[in-house]
Short mmCIF file of N, CA and C in Angstrom, two decimals:
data_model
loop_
_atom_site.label_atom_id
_atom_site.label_comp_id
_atom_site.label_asym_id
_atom_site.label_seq_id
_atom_site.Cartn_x
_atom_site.Cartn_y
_atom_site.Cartn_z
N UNK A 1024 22.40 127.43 -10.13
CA UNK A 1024 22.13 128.44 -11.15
C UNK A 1024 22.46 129.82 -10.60
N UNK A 1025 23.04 130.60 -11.43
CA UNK A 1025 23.65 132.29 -11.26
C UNK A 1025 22.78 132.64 -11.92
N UNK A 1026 22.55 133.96 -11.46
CA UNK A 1026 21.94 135.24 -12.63
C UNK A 1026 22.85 136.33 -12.35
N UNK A 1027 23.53 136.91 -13.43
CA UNK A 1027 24.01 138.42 -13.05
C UNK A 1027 23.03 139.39 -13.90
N UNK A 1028 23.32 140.46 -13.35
CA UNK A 1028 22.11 141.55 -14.10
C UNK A 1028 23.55 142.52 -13.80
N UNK A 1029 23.35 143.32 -14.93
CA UNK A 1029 24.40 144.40 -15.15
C UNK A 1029 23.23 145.82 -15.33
N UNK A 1030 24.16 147.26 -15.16
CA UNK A 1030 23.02 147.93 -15.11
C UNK A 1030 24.29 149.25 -15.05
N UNK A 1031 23.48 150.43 -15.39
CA UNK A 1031 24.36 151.58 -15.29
C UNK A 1031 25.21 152.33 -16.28
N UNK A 1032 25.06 150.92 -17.58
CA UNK A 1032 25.30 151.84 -18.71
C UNK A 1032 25.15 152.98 -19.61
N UNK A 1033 24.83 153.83 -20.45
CA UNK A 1033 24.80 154.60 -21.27
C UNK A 1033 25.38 155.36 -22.09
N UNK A 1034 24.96 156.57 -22.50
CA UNK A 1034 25.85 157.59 -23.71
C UNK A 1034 26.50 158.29 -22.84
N UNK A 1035 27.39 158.61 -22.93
CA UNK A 1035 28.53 159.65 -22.20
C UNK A 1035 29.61 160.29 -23.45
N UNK A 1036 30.06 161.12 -23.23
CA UNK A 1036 31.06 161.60 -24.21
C UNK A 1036 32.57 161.19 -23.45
N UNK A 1037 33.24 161.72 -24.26
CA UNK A 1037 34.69 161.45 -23.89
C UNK A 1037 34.89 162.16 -22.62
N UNK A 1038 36.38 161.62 -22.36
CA UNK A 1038 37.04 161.93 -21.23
C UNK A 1038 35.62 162.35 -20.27
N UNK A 1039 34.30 161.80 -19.98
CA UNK A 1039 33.14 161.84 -18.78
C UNK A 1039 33.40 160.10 -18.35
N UNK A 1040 32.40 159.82 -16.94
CA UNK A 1040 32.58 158.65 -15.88
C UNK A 1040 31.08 158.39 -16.55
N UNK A 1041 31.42 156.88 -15.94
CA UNK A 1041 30.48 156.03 -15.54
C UNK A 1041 30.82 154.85 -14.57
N UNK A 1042 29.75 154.57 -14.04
CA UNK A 1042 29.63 153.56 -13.11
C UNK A 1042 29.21 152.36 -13.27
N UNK A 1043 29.53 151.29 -13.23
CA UNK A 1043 29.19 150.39 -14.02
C UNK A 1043 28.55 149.23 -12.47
N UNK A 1044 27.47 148.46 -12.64
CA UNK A 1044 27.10 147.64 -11.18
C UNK A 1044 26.82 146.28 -11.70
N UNK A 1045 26.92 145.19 -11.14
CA UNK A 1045 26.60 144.16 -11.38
C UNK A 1045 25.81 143.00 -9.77
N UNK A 1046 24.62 142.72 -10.36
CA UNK A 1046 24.08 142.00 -9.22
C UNK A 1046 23.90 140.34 -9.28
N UNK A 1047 24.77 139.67 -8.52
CA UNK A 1047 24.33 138.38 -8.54
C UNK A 1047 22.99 138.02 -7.89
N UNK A 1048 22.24 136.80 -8.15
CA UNK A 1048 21.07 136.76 -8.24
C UNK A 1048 20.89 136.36 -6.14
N UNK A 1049 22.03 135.05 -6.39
CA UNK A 1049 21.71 134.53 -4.60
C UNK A 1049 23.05 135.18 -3.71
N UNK A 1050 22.40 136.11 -2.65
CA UNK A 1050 22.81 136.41 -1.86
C UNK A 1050 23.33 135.93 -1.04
N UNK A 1051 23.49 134.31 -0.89
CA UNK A 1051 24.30 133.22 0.04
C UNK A 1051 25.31 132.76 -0.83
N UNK A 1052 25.51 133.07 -1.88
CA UNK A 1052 26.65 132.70 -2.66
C UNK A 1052 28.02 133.50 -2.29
N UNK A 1053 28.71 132.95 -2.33
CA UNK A 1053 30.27 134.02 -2.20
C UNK A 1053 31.02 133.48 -3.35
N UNK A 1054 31.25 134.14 -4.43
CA UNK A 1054 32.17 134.03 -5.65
C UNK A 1054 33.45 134.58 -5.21
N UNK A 1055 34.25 133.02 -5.96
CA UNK A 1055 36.16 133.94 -5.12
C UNK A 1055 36.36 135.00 -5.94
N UNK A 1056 35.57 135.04 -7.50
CA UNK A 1056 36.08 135.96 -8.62
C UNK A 1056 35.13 136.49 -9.04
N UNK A 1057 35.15 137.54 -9.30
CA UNK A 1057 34.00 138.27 -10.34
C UNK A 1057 34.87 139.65 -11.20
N UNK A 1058 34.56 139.08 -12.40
CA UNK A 1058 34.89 139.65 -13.20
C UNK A 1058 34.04 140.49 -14.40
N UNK A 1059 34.40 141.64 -15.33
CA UNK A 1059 34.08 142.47 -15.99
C UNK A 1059 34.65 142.23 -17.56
N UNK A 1060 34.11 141.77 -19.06
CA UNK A 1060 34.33 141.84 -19.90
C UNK A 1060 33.74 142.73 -20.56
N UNK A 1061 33.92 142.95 -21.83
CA UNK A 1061 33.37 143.69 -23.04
C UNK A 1061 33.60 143.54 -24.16
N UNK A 1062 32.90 143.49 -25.00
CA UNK A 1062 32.60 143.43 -26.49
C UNK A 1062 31.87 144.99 -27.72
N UNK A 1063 32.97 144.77 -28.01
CA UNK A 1063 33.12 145.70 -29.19
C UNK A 1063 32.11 145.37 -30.18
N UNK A 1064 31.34 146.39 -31.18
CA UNK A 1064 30.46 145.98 -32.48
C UNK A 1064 32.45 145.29 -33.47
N UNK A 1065 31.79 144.22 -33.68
CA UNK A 1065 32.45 143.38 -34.59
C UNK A 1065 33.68 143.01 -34.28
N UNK A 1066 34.41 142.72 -32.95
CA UNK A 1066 35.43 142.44 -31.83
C UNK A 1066 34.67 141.20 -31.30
N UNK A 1067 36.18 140.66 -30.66
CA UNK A 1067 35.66 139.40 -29.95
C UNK A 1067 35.58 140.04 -28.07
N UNK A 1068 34.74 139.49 -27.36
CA UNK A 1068 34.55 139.63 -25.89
C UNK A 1068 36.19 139.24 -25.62
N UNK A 1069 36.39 140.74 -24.78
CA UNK A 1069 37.73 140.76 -24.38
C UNK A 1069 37.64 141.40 -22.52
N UNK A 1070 38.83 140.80 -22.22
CA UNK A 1070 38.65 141.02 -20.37
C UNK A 1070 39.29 142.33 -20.22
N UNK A 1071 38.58 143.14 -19.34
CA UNK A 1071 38.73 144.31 -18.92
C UNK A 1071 39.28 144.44 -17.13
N UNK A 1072 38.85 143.72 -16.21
CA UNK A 1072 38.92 143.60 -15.17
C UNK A 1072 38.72 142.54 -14.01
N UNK A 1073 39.41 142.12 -13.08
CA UNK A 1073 39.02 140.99 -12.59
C UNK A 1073 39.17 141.49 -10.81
N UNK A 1074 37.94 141.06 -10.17
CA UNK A 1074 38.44 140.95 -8.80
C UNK A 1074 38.97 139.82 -8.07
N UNK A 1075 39.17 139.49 -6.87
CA UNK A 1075 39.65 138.29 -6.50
C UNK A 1075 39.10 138.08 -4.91
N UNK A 1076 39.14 136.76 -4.56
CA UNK A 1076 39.35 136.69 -3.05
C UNK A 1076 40.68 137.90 -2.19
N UNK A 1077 40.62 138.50 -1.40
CA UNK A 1077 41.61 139.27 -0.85
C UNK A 1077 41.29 140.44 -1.49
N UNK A 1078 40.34 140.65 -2.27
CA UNK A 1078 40.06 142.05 -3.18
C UNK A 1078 41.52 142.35 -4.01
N UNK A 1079 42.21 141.12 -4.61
CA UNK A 1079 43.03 141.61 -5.52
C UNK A 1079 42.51 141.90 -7.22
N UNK A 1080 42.95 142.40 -7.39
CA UNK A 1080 42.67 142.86 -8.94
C UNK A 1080 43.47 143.23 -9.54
N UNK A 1081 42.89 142.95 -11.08
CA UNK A 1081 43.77 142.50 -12.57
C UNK A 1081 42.75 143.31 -13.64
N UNK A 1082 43.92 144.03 -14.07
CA UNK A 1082 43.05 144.97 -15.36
C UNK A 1082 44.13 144.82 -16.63
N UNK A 1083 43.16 144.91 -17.63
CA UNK A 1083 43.48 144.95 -18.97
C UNK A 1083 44.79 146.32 -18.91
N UNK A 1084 45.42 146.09 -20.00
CA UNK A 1084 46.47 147.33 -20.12
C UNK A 1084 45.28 148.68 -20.75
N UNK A 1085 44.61 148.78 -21.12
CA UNK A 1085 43.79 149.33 -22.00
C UNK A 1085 43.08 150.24 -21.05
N UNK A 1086 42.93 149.82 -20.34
CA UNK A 1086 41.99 150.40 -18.86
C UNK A 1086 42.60 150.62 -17.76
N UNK A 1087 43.80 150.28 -17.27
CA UNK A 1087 44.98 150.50 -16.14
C UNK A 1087 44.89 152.09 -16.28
N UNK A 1088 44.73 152.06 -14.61
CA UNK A 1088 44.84 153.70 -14.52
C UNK A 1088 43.69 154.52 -14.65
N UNK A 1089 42.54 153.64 -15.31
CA UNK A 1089 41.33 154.78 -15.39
C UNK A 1089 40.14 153.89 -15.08
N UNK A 1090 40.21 152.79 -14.82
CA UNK A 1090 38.57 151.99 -14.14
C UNK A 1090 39.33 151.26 -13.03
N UNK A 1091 38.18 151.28 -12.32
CA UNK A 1091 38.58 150.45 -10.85
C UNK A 1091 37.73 149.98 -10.38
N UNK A 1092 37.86 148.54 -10.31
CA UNK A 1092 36.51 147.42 -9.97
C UNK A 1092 36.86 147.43 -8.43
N UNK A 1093 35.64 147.23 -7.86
CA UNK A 1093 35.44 146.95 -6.30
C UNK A 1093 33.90 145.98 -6.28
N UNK A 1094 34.19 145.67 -5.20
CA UNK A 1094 32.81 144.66 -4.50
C UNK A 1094 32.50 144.50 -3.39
N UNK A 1095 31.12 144.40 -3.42
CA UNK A 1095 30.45 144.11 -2.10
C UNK A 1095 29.81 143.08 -1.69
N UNK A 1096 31.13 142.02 -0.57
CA UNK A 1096 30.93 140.06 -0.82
C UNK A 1096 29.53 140.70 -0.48
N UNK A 1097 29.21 141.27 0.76
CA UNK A 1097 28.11 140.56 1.74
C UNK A 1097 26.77 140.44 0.78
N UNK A 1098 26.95 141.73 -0.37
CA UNK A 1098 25.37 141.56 -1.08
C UNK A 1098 25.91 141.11 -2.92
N UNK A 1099 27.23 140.77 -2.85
CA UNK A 1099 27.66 139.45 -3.96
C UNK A 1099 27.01 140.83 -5.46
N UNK A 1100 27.80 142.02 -4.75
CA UNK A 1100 27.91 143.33 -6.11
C UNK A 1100 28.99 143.07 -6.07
N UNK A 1101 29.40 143.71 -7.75
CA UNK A 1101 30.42 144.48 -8.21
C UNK A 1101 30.58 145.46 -8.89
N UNK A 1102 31.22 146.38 -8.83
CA UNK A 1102 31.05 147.72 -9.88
C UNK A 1102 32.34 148.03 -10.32
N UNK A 1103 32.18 148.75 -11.18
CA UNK A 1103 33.03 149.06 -12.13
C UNK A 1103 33.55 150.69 -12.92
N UNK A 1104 34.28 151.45 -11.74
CA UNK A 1104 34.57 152.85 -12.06
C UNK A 1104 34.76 153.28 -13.39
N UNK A 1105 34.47 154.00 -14.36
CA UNK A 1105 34.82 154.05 -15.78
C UNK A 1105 35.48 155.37 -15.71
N UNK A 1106 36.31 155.82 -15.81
CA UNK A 1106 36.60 157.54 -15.69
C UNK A 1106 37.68 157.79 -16.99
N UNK A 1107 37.59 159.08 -17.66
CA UNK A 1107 38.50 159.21 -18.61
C UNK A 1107 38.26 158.12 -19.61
N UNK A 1108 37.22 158.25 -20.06
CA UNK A 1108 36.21 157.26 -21.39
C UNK A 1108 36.96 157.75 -22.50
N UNK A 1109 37.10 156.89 -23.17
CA UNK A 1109 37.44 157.13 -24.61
C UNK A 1109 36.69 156.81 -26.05
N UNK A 1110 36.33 157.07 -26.69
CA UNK A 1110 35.39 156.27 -27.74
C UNK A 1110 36.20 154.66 -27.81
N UNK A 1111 37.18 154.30 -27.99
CA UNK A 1111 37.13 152.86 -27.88
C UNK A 1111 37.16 151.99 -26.64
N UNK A 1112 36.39 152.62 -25.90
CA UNK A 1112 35.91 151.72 -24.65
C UNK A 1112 34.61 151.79 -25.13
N UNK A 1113 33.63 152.35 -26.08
CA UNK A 1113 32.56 151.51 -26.13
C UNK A 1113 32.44 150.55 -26.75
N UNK A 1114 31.25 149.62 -26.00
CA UNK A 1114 31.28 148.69 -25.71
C UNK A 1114 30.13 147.90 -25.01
N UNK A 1115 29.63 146.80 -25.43
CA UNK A 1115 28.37 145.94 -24.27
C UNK A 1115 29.59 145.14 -23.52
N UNK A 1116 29.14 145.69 -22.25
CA UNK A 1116 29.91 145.50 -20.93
C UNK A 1116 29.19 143.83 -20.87
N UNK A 1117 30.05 143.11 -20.01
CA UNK A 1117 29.70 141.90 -19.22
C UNK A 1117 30.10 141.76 -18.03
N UNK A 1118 29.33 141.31 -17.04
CA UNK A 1118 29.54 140.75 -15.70
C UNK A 1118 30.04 138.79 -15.98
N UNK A 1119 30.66 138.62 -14.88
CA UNK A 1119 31.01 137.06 -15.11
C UNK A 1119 31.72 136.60 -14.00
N UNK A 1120 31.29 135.69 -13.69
CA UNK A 1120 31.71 134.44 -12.28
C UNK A 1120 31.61 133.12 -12.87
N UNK A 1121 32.24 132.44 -11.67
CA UNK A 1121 32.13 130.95 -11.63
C UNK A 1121 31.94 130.28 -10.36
N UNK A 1122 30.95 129.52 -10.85
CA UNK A 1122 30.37 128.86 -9.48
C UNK A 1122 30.64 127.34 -9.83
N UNK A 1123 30.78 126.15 -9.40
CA UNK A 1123 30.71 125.49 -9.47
C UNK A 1123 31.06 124.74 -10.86
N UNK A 1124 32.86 125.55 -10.75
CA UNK A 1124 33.45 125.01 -12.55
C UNK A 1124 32.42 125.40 -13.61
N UNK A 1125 31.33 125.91 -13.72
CA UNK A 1125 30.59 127.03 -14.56
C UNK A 1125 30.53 128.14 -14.84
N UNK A 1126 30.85 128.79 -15.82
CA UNK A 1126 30.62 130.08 -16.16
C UNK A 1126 29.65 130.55 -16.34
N UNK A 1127 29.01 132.12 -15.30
CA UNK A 1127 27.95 132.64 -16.14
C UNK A 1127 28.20 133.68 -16.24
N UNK A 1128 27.41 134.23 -17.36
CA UNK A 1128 27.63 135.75 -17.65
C UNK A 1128 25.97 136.20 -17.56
N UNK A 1129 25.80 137.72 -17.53
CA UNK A 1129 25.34 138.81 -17.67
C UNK A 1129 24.55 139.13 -18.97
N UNK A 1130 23.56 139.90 -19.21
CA UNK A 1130 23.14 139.65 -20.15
C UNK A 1130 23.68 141.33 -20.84
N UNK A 1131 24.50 141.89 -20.35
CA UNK A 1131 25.29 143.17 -20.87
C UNK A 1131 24.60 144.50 -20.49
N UNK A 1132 25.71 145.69 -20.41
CA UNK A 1132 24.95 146.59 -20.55
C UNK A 1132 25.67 147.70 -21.39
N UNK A 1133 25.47 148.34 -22.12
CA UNK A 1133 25.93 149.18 -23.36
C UNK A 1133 26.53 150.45 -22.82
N UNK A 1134 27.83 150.54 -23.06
CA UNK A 1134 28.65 152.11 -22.82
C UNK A 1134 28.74 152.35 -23.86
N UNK A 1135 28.50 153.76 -24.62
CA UNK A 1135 28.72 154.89 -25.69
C UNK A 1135 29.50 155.54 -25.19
N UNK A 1136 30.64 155.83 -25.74
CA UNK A 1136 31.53 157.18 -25.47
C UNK A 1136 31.36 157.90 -27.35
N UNK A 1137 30.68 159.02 -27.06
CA UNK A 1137 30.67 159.66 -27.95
C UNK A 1137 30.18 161.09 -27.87
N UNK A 1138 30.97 162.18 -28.67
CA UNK A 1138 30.59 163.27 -28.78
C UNK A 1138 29.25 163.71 -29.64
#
C-alpha cells in the first residue's frame, strides 16, 4: 500500500510561482517514476510531468519551459516548480506512482491562477 499526500497549493494570480510537493507515505520504498497530473473543472485528468530513474523527465507541451519537477529518492518527495501561471493551469493537481504494477494517486491539491 502507497499513500501520496500532495500539499502547497493555492490562489495565485497570473504570471506568480508556486511550488507544488508530494510525500510518499514509506520511506523504504524507491519508485522508478513519480509523476504529476491535473484536472481541470469539467476536463479529463491530463499528464503534466513525469520524473524517472536517472532523474529524466517528460513534460506536457503546455507546461515545457515553465514547471520543473525534481525529487528527493532518499525521503521518496517530489515537487513541482510552477512559474509563469496562467489561468488555464488551474487545476486539482495529482501526485502518482507505481508500485507493484499498481497505480496510486494523491488525493489532490488545488492551483487557482486568478486575478
Amino acid at each position: 500500500q502507497v499513500q501520496l499526500v500532495e500539499s502547497g497549493g493555492g490562489l495565485v494570480q497570473p504570471g506568480g510561482s508556486l511550488k507544488l510537493s508530494c510525500a510518499a507515505s514509506d520511506s523504504s520504498k524507491r519508485f522508478a517514476v513519480m509523476a504529476w497530473y491535473r484536472q481541470a473543472p469539467g476536463n479529463e485528468r491530463e499528464f503534466v510531468s513525469r520524473i524517472a530513474s536517472g532523474d529524466t523527465t517528460t513534460y506536457a507541451e503546455s507546461v515545457k519551459g515553465r514547471f520543473t519537477i525534481s525529487r528527493d529518492a532518499a525521503k521518496n518527495m517530489v515537487y513541482l516548480q510552477m512559474n509563469s501561471l496562467k489561468p488555464e493551469d488551474t487545476a486539482v493537481y495529482y501526485c502518482n506512482t507505481v508500485w507493484l504494477a499498481k497505480s496510486y494517486w494523491g488525493k489532490g491539491t488545488l492551483v487557482t491562477v486568478s486575478s
